[in-house]
Amino acid sequence: MTNPDTGTWYLAINDLNPKSDESVDIYVYKGIYYPFGWFDVYGTVYSNTTTAYRTYSTYGIKVPPEATELGVQLIPTQAISSLYLWLEDNVSGTWILNTTGFWINVSYPSSGYTAYVVPNFPPSTTGSYYLKTYIPKIDAVKIAAKTFNGFLRKYDYVGVVKFNNYQATYVVNPPTNDTDAVNTSIDSITASGWTPMASGIEYAINELNTFNDSKNSPAVNVIILLSDGNANIDLNGKYNVKQAILDTLYEAEVAKDDGYIIYTIGYGSDANVTLLQQIAEITGGKFYFAANTQELEDIYKSIAKDVLTKVAENVTVTDVVPPDVSVLSVSGTANVTKTKNGTVISWVIPVVRINQSWFGSITITTTRTGVVLTDVANVSNLTYYDVVKSKTVTVPLPVRELNVSATKSASFELK
């Protein structure tokens, strides 16, 4: 170069192919300091030549078999267009390059890829970035739903209702204990259209009613409602957001009256969180929010555990000790209230699960001898909500007697 300008000059070597010793670009330029970005932004390119140089980072990407698309996003945190992204198909060995450096989308991807992040800035500089992978929401839903089915026992029944578009709500699979058939039905579902949430709940209620009438046996009846949007189609099949929300809340009340609990899941930022929370609250269920695929799968696992192991809710043990018996101490976090008719002791256990044990103990004393009653009849009881029979049950506690021969403290346990 003849008669070069005075000042600081830079030499940058870049290779966009991470696995081939092909020719690379060498840029010689003068300009402001070049940490990241395009040369024509941060300096004036004067010439280029080639040599062999490469440096890159690799990341393994495992793709679930249900995924119909794979998106890989490269996000530089300190500059724009400072990185390139390559994908190598681990099965076929083919390569995909996005020359803009930010996003690659693959339809019907293979089971795995290797991502190569190649810097497009001088090797002496450093940068940072995020590498994110995406699959379609509907594919993530299928994975999570089938994960839930994997927890079901042989005597558990599961069905599927799909709701989308104006009046396109239909039963994909009626309740059955053939989870393989249900999983196949789930795989056939596609995402499209609007959100007739009210009719989705209505169809689920009708299916449960029909099934329970045919079986005529107690069961835990649960609806899992997943939505990534807002209710916007009313029960008449019309687009009307306000009426659609009112219809959805009405159907939640119907579900409650029929003894059906609804677990709701909001998937993604477009979900109507408030509405889903209201549905869960009305029916005694729970609301969950999932921001990504893994969170959605974890939620379905949590619901499966909650549904399949819970036998009672809101368990309250109330023991009324007669006024001639003094209570010295009680176990746990019992509420103790003294009245003129005796001492009221109550424990609250939110949930009781299969094979779970609970016990409470009371230490008492009395100044009387002979036979002493330790409980007041008809008011000492156990109440709980039976999740299998969907009703509240009250069981009287037995009235215990102590034969006191000496007035000193004694203790017993309620089991």
Coordinates of C-alpha atoms in Angstrom, one line a residue:
M1 CA 0.0 0.0 0.0
T2 CA 1.5 3.3 -1.1
N3 CA 1.2 6.5 0.8
P4 CA -0.9 5.1 3.7
D5 CA -2.7 7.4 6.1
T6 CA -1.2 8.1 9.4
G7 CA -2.8 6.7 12.5
T8 CA -3.7 3.2 13.9
W9 CA -4.3 0.3 11.5
Y10 CA -6.0 -3.0 12.3
L11 CA -5.6 -6.5 10.9
A12 CA -8.6 -8.9 11.3
I13 CA -8.7 -12.6 10.3
N14 CA -12.0 -14.3 9.9
D15 CA -13.1 -17.8 8.8
L16 CA -16.8 -18.5 8.5
N17 CA -16.5 -22.2 8.0
P18 CA -15.7 -23.9 11.4
K19 CA -14.5 -27.3 10.1
S20 CA -12.8 -26.6 6.8
D21 CA -9.4 -25.2 6.1
E22 CA -10.7 -23.2 3.3
S23 CA -9.4 -19.7 2.5
V24 CA -10.3 -17.0 5.0
D25 CA -10.6 -13.3 4.8
I26 CA -7.9 -11.0 6.1
Y27 CA -9.0 -7.4 6.5
V28 CA -6.5 -4.6 6.7
Y29 CA -8.3 -1.3 7.6
K30 CA -7.9 2.0 9.3
G31 CA -10.6 3.4 11.5
I32 CA -11.9 3.6 15.0
Y33 CA -11.3 0.7 17.3
Y34 CA -13.1 -2.4 16.0
P35 CA -14.4 -4.5 18.9
F36 CA -17.5 -6.0 17.1
G37 CA -19.7 -5.5 14.1
W38 CA -19.4 -5.0 10.4
F39 CA -16.2 -3.4 9.0
D40 CA -18.1 -0.8 7.0
V41 CA -19.5 0.5 10.2
Y42 CA -16.4 0.5 12.4
G43 CA -13.7 1.2 9.7
T44 CA -12.9 1.5 6.1
V45 CA -11.9 -1.7 4.4
Y46 CA -8.8 -1.3 2.2
S47 CA -7.8 -4.7 1.1
N48 CA -8.2 -8.4 1.8
T49 CA -6.3 -11.6 1.2
T50 CA -6.6 -15.2 2.4
T51 CA -4.8 -17.7 4.7
A52 CA -5.8 -20.6 7.0
Y53 CA -7.2 -19.7 10.4
R54 CA -10.3 -20.7 12.4
T55 CA -11.7 -20.6 15.9
Y56 CA -15.2 -21.5 17.1
S57 CA -17.4 -23.0 19.9
T58 CA -19.7 -26.0 19.7
Y59 CA -22.9 -26.9 21.5
G60 CA -24.9 -30.1 21.3
I61 CA -28.7 -29.9 20.6
K62 CA -30.9 -32.8 21.3
V63 CA -34.3 -32.7 19.5
P64 CA -37.4 -34.5 20.9
P65 CA -39.0 -36.8 18.3
E66 CA -42.3 -34.9 18.5
A67 CA -40.7 -31.7 17.2
T68 CA -41.9 -30.7 13.7
E69 CA -39.6 -27.7 13.6
L70 CA -36.4 -26.6 15.3
G71 CA -35.4 -23.0 15.7
V72 CA -31.9 -22.0 16.8
Q73 CA -31.2 -18.4 17.7
L74 CA -27.9 -16.8 18.3
I75 CA -28.1 -13.5 20.2
P76 CA -24.9 -11.4 20.6
T77 CA -25.1 -9.3 23.8
Q78 CA -22.5 -6.7 22.9
A79 CA -22.9 -6.1 19.2
I80 CA -24.9 -6.8 16.1
S81 CA -23.8 -9.2 13.3
S82 CA -20.6 -10.1 15.1
L83 CA -21.2 -13.9 15.0
Y84 CA -22.2 -16.6 12.6
L85 CA -24.2 -19.7 13.3
W86 CA -23.7 -23.1 11.7
L87 CA -25.7 -26.3 12.3
E88 CA -24.3 -29.8 11.6
D89 CA -26.9 -32.6 11.3
N90 CA -25.5 -35.4 13.5
V91 CA -27.5 -38.0 11.6
S92 CA -26.8 -37.0 7.9
G93 CA -23.7 -34.9 8.4
T94 CA -25.1 -32.1 6.3
W95 CA -24.5 -28.4 7.2
I96 CA -26.8 -25.4 7.4
L97 CA -25.5 -21.8 7.6
N98 CA -27.5 -18.7 8.2
T99 CA -25.3 -15.9 6.7
T100 CA -27.1 -13.3 8.8
G101 CA -25.8 -15.0 11.8
F102 CA -28.9 -14.9 14.0
W103 CA -31.5 -17.6 13.3
I104 CA -31.7 -21.0 11.7
N105 CA -35.0 -22.8 11.2
V106 CA -35.3 -26.5 10.3
S107 CA -38.5 -28.3 9.3
Y108 CA -38.9 -31.9 10.5
P109 CA -35.5 -31.9 12.2
S110 CA -33.4 -35.0 12.9
S111 CA -32.7 -36.2 16.4
G112 CA -29.7 -34.0 17.1
Y113 CA -27.4 -31.3 15.9
T114 CA -24.1 -29.6 16.7
A115 CA -24.3 -25.8 16.7
Y116 CA -21.1 -24.0 15.8
V117 CA -20.8 -20.4 16.9
V118 CA -18.1 -18.7 14.7
P119 CA -16.9 -15.2 15.6
N120 CA -16.9 -12.5 12.9
F121 CA -14.5 -10.2 14.7
P122 CA -10.7 -10.2 15.4
P123 CA -9.5 -13.2 17.4
S124 CA -7.9 -11.0 20.0
T125 CA -11.3 -9.5 21.0
T126 CA -13.9 -11.2 23.2
G127 CA -17.6 -11.2 23.2
S128 CA -20.7 -12.9 24.8
Y129 CA -23.9 -14.3 23.4
Y130 CA -26.9 -16.4 24.1
L131 CA -27.7 -19.5 22.1
K132 CA -31.4 -20.5 22.3
T133 CA -33.3 -23.4 20.8
Y134 CA -37.0 -23.5 20.1
I135 CA -39.7 -26.0 19.1
P136 CA -43.3 -25.1 18.2
K137 CA -45.6 -24.6 21.2
I138 CA -48.0 -27.4 20.0
D139 CA -45.0 -29.8 19.9
A140 CA -44.1 -28.9 23.5
V141 CA -47.7 -29.4 24.6
K142 CA -47.7 -32.9 23.0
I143 CA -44.5 -33.8 24.9
A144 CA -45.8 -32.6 28.2
A145 CA -49.3 -34.2 27.8
K146 CA -47.7 -37.6 27.0
T147 CA -45.4 -37.2 29.9
F148 CA -48.5 -36.8 32.1
N149 CA -50.0 -39.9 30.6
G150 CA -46.8 -41.8 31.5
F151 CA -47.7 -41.4 35.2
L152 CA -51.1 -42.9 34.9
R153 CA -52.0 -46.3 36.3
K154 CA -53.8 -49.1 34.5
Y155 CA -57.1 -48.2 36.2
D156 CA -56.8 -44.4 35.4
Y157 CA -58.7 -43.0 32.5
V158 CA -57.7 -40.0 30.4
G159 CA -59.4 -38.3 27.4
V160 CA -58.5 -35.3 25.2
V161 CA -60.7 -32.4 24.0
K162 CA -59.3 -29.9 21.4
F163 CA -60.7 -26.4 21.0
N164 CA -59.7 -24.0 18.2
N165 CA -61.2 -21.8 15.5
Y166 CA -64.8 -20.7 15.7
Q167 CA -66.7 -23.9 16.4
A168 CA -64.0 -26.4 16.0
T169 CA -64.2 -28.0 19.4
Y170 CA -64.3 -31.7 19.4
V171 CA -63.4 -34.8 21.4
V172 CA -60.0 -36.1 20.2
N173 CA -60.2 -39.2 22.4
P174 CA -63.0 -40.1 24.9
P175 CA -61.8 -41.3 28.4
T176 CA -59.9 -44.6 28.2
N177 CA -57.1 -46.4 30.0
D178 CA -55.3 -47.1 26.8
T179 CA -52.7 -44.4 27.0
D180 CA -51.0 -45.5 23.8
A181 CA -54.2 -44.7 21.9
V182 CA -54.5 -41.3 23.6
N183 CA -50.8 -40.5 22.8
T184 CA -51.5 -41.3 19.1
S185 CA -54.5 -39.0 19.2
I186 CA -52.4 -36.3 20.8
D187 CA -49.8 -36.6 18.0
S188 CA -52.5 -35.8 15.4
I189 CA -53.5 -32.5 17.0
T190 CA -52.5 -29.3 15.1
A191 CA -52.6 -25.7 16.3
S192 CA -54.7 -23.1 14.5
G193 CA -57.3 -20.4 14.8
W194 CA -59.1 -18.7 17.7
T195 CA -59.8 -19.8 21.3
P196 CA -63.3 -21.1 22.1
M197 CA -62.2 -21.9 25.7
A198 CA -65.8 -22.1 27.1
S199 CA -66.8 -24.8 24.6
G200 CA -63.6 -26.7 25.4
I201 CA -64.6 -26.8 29.1
E202 CA -68.2 -27.7 28.1
Y203 CA -67.1 -30.6 26.0
A204 CA -64.8 -31.9 28.8
I205 CA -67.6 -31.7 31.3
N206 CA -70.0 -33.6 29.0
E207 CA -67.4 -36.3 28.4
L208 CA -66.8 -36.8 32.2
N209 CA -70.5 -36.8 32.9
T210 CA -71.1 -39.5 30.3
F211 CA -68.1 -41.5 31.5
N212 CA -69.1 -41.3 35.2
D213 CA -72.7 -42.3 34.4
S214 CA -71.4 -45.4 32.6
K215 CA -69.0 -46.4 35.3
N216 CA -71.1 -45.4 38.3
S217 CA -68.1 -45.5 40.7
P218 CA -66.3 -42.8 42.6
A219 CA -63.3 -41.3 41.0
V220 CA -61.1 -38.2 41.1
N221 CA -62.5 -36.0 38.3
V222 CA -60.0 -33.5 37.0
I223 CA -59.8 -31.3 33.9
I224 CA -56.4 -29.9 32.8
L225 CA -57.0 -26.8 30.7
L226 CA -54.0 -25.5 28.7
S227 CA -54.1 -22.3 26.8
D228 CA -51.6 -19.9 25.2
G229 CA -54.1 -17.2 24.5
N230 CA -57.3 -15.4 25.5
A231 CA -60.9 -16.7 25.3
N232 CA -62.4 -15.0 22.3
I233 CA -65.1 -17.2 20.9
D234 CA -68.4 -17.4 22.8
L235 CA -70.6 -20.4 23.2
N236 CA -72.6 -19.3 20.1
G237 CA -69.4 -19.5 18.0
K238 CA -69.1 -15.8 17.6
Y239 CA -66.0 -13.7 18.1
N240 CA -66.7 -11.7 21.2
V241 CA -64.0 -11.5 23.8
K242 CA -66.1 -10.1 26.6
Q243 CA -68.9 -12.7 26.2
A244 CA -66.3 -15.5 25.7
I245 CA -64.7 -14.7 29.0
L246 CA -68.2 -14.7 30.7
D247 CA -69.1 -18.0 29.1
T248 CA -65.8 -19.5 30.2
L249 CA -66.4 -18.5 33.9
Y250 CA -69.9 -19.8 33.6
E251 CA -68.6 -23.2 32.4
A252 CA -66.2 -23.2 35.3
E253 CA -69.1 -22.8 37.7
V254 CA -70.8 -25.8 36.0
A255 CA -67.7 -27.8 36.4
K256 CA -67.6 -26.9 40.1
D257 CA -71.3 -27.9 40.6
D258 CA -70.6 -31.2 38.9
G259 CA -67.6 -31.8 41.3
Y260 CA -64.8 -31.4 38.7
I261 CA -61.6 -29.7 39.5
I262 CA -59.8 -27.7 36.8
Y263 CA -56.1 -27.3 36.8
T264 CA -55.2 -24.4 34.4
I265 CA -51.9 -23.8 32.6
G266 CA -51.0 -20.5 30.9
Y267 CA -48.3 -21.2 28.3
G268 CA -46.4 -18.1 27.1
S269 CA -46.8 -14.4 27.4
D270 CA -50.1 -14.2 25.4
A271 CA -52.1 -16.4 27.9
N272 CA -54.9 -14.7 29.8
V273 CA -53.4 -15.3 33.3
T274 CA -56.2 -13.6 35.2
L275 CA -58.9 -15.7 33.5
L276 CA -57.0 -19.0 34.1
Q277 CA -56.5 -18.1 37.7
Q278 CA -60.2 -17.5 38.1
I279 CA -61.1 -20.8 36.6
A280 CA -58.8 -22.7 38.9
E281 CA -60.0 -20.7 42.0
I282 CA -63.7 -21.4 41.2
T283 CA -63.2 -25.1 40.8
G284 CA -60.7 -25.7 43.6
G285 CA -57.8 -26.4 41.2
K286 CA -54.4 -24.8 40.7
F287 CA -53.0 -22.3 38.2
Y288 CA -49.6 -22.7 36.6
F289 CA -47.6 -20.6 34.2
A290 CA -45.0 -22.1 31.8
A291 CA -42.6 -19.8 29.9
N292 CA -40.8 -22.6 28.1
T293 CA -40.9 -26.3 27.2
Q294 CA -39.2 -27.6 30.3
E295 CA -41.4 -25.7 32.6
L296 CA -44.5 -27.0 30.9
E297 CA -43.3 -30.6 31.2
D298 CA -42.5 -30.1 34.9
I299 CA -46.0 -28.7 35.5
Y300 CA -47.6 -31.7 34.0
K301 CA -45.4 -33.9 36.3
S302 CA -46.5 -31.8 39.3
I303 CA -50.2 -32.1 38.4
A304 CA -49.8 -35.9 37.9
K305 CA -48.4 -36.2 41.4
D306 CA -51.1 -34.0 42.9
V307 CA -53.9 -35.8 41.2
L308 CA -52.8 -39.4 41.6
T309 CA -51.7 -39.3 45.3
K310 CA -54.1 -37.0 47.0
V311 CA -57.0 -38.6 48.8
A312 CA -58.2 -35.8 51.1
E313 CA -58.1 -32.0 51.4
N314 CA -58.8 -29.4 54.1
V315 CA -58.6 -32.0 56.9
T316 CA -59.5 -30.6 60.3
V317 CA -59.2 -32.6 63.5
T318 CA -61.2 -31.0 66.4
D319 CA -61.0 -32.3 69.9
V320 CA -63.0 -30.6 72.7
V321 CA -61.6 -31.4 76.2
P322 CA -64.1 -31.1 79.1
P323 CA -63.7 -28.2 81.5
D324 CA -62.6 -30.4 84.4
V325 CA -59.5 -31.5 82.4
S326 CA -56.6 -29.1 82.0
V327 CA -54.6 -29.1 78.8
L328 CA -50.8 -28.7 79.5
S329 CA -49.5 -28.9 75.9
V330 CA -50.4 -30.0 72.4
S331 CA -48.3 -31.2 69.4
G332 CA -47.7 -29.4 66.2
T333 CA -49.3 -26.1 65.2
A334 CA -52.7 -26.7 66.8
N335 CA -55.1 -23.8 67.6
V336 CA -56.1 -23.9 71.3
T337 CA -59.1 -22.0 72.5
K338 CA -60.5 -22.1 76.1
T339 CA -64.2 -21.7 76.6
K340 CA -66.6 -22.3 79.5
N341 CA -67.5 -25.6 78.0
G342 CA -64.0 -26.9 77.7
T343 CA -60.8 -26.4 75.7
V344 CA -61.2 -26.6 71.9
I345 CA -58.1 -28.0 70.1
S346 CA -58.0 -28.1 66.3
W347 CA -55.4 -29.1 63.8
V348 CA -55.6 -28.3 60.0
I349 CA -53.9 -30.6 57.5
P350 CA -54.2 -29.1 54.0
V351 CA -53.6 -32.3 52.1
V352 CA -53.4 -36.0 52.9
R353 CA -51.9 -38.3 50.4
I354 CA -51.8 -42.1 49.9
N355 CA -49.6 -43.8 52.5
Q356 CA -49.2 -40.6 54.5
S357 CA -49.6 -40.7 58.3
W358 CA -50.5 -38.0 60.7
F359 CA -50.8 -37.9 64.5
G360 CA -51.4 -35.4 67.2
S361 CA -50.9 -35.6 70.9
I362 CA -52.3 -33.8 73.9
T363 CA -50.9 -33.7 77.4
I364 CA -53.6 -33.3 80.1
T365 CA -54.0 -33.2 83.9
T366 CA -57.0 -33.4 86.2
T367 CA -57.6 -33.1 89.9
R368 CA -60.3 -35.8 89.8
T369 CA -59.9 -39.4 90.4
G370 CA -61.9 -42.3 89.0
V371 CA -63.3 -42.4 85.4
V372 CA -62.6 -39.1 83.5
L373 CA -63.8 -38.4 80.1
T374 CA -61.2 -36.7 77.9
D375 CA -63.5 -35.7 75.0
V376 CA -66.8 -34.0 74.6
A377 CA -69.2 -36.1 72.6
N378 CA -70.7 -34.9 69.3
V379 CA -68.4 -31.9 69.0
S380 CA -65.1 -33.7 68.8
N381 CA -64.7 -34.8 65.2
L382 CA -62.7 -35.1 62.0
T383 CA -63.8 -33.3 58.8
Y384 CA -62.3 -33.5 55.4
Y385 CA -63.0 -33.2 51.7
D386 CA -62.9 -36.6 50.0
V387 CA -61.3 -35.9 46.6
V388 CA -62.4 -39.3 45.3
K389 CA -66.1 -38.9 46.2
S390 CA -66.0 -35.2 45.7
K391 CA -67.8 -34.4 49.0
T392 CA -67.1 -33.2 52.5
V393 CA -67.2 -35.9 55.2
T394 CA -67.5 -35.6 59.0
V395 CA -66.5 -38.4 61.3
P396 CA -67.0 -38.2 65.1
L397 CA -64.0 -38.9 67.3
P398 CA -64.4 -41.6 69.9
V399 CA -64.9 -40.4 73.5
R400 CA -61.9 -41.7 75.5
E401 CA -62.0 -42.6 79.2
L402 CA -59.2 -42.4 81.7
N403 CA -59.3 -44.3 85.0
V404 CA -57.4 -41.9 87.3
S405 CA -56.1 -43.4 90.5
A406 CA -53.6 -40.6 91.3
T407 CA -53.8 -37.0 90.2
K408 CA -50.7 -36.5 88.1
S409 CA -50.2 -35.6 84.5
A410 CA -50.9 -38.2 81.9
S411 CA -50.6 -38.1 78.1
F412 CA -52.2 -39.9 75.1
E413 CA -52.0 -39.7 71.3
L414 CA -54.7 -39.1 68.8
K415 CA -54.0 -41.1 65.6

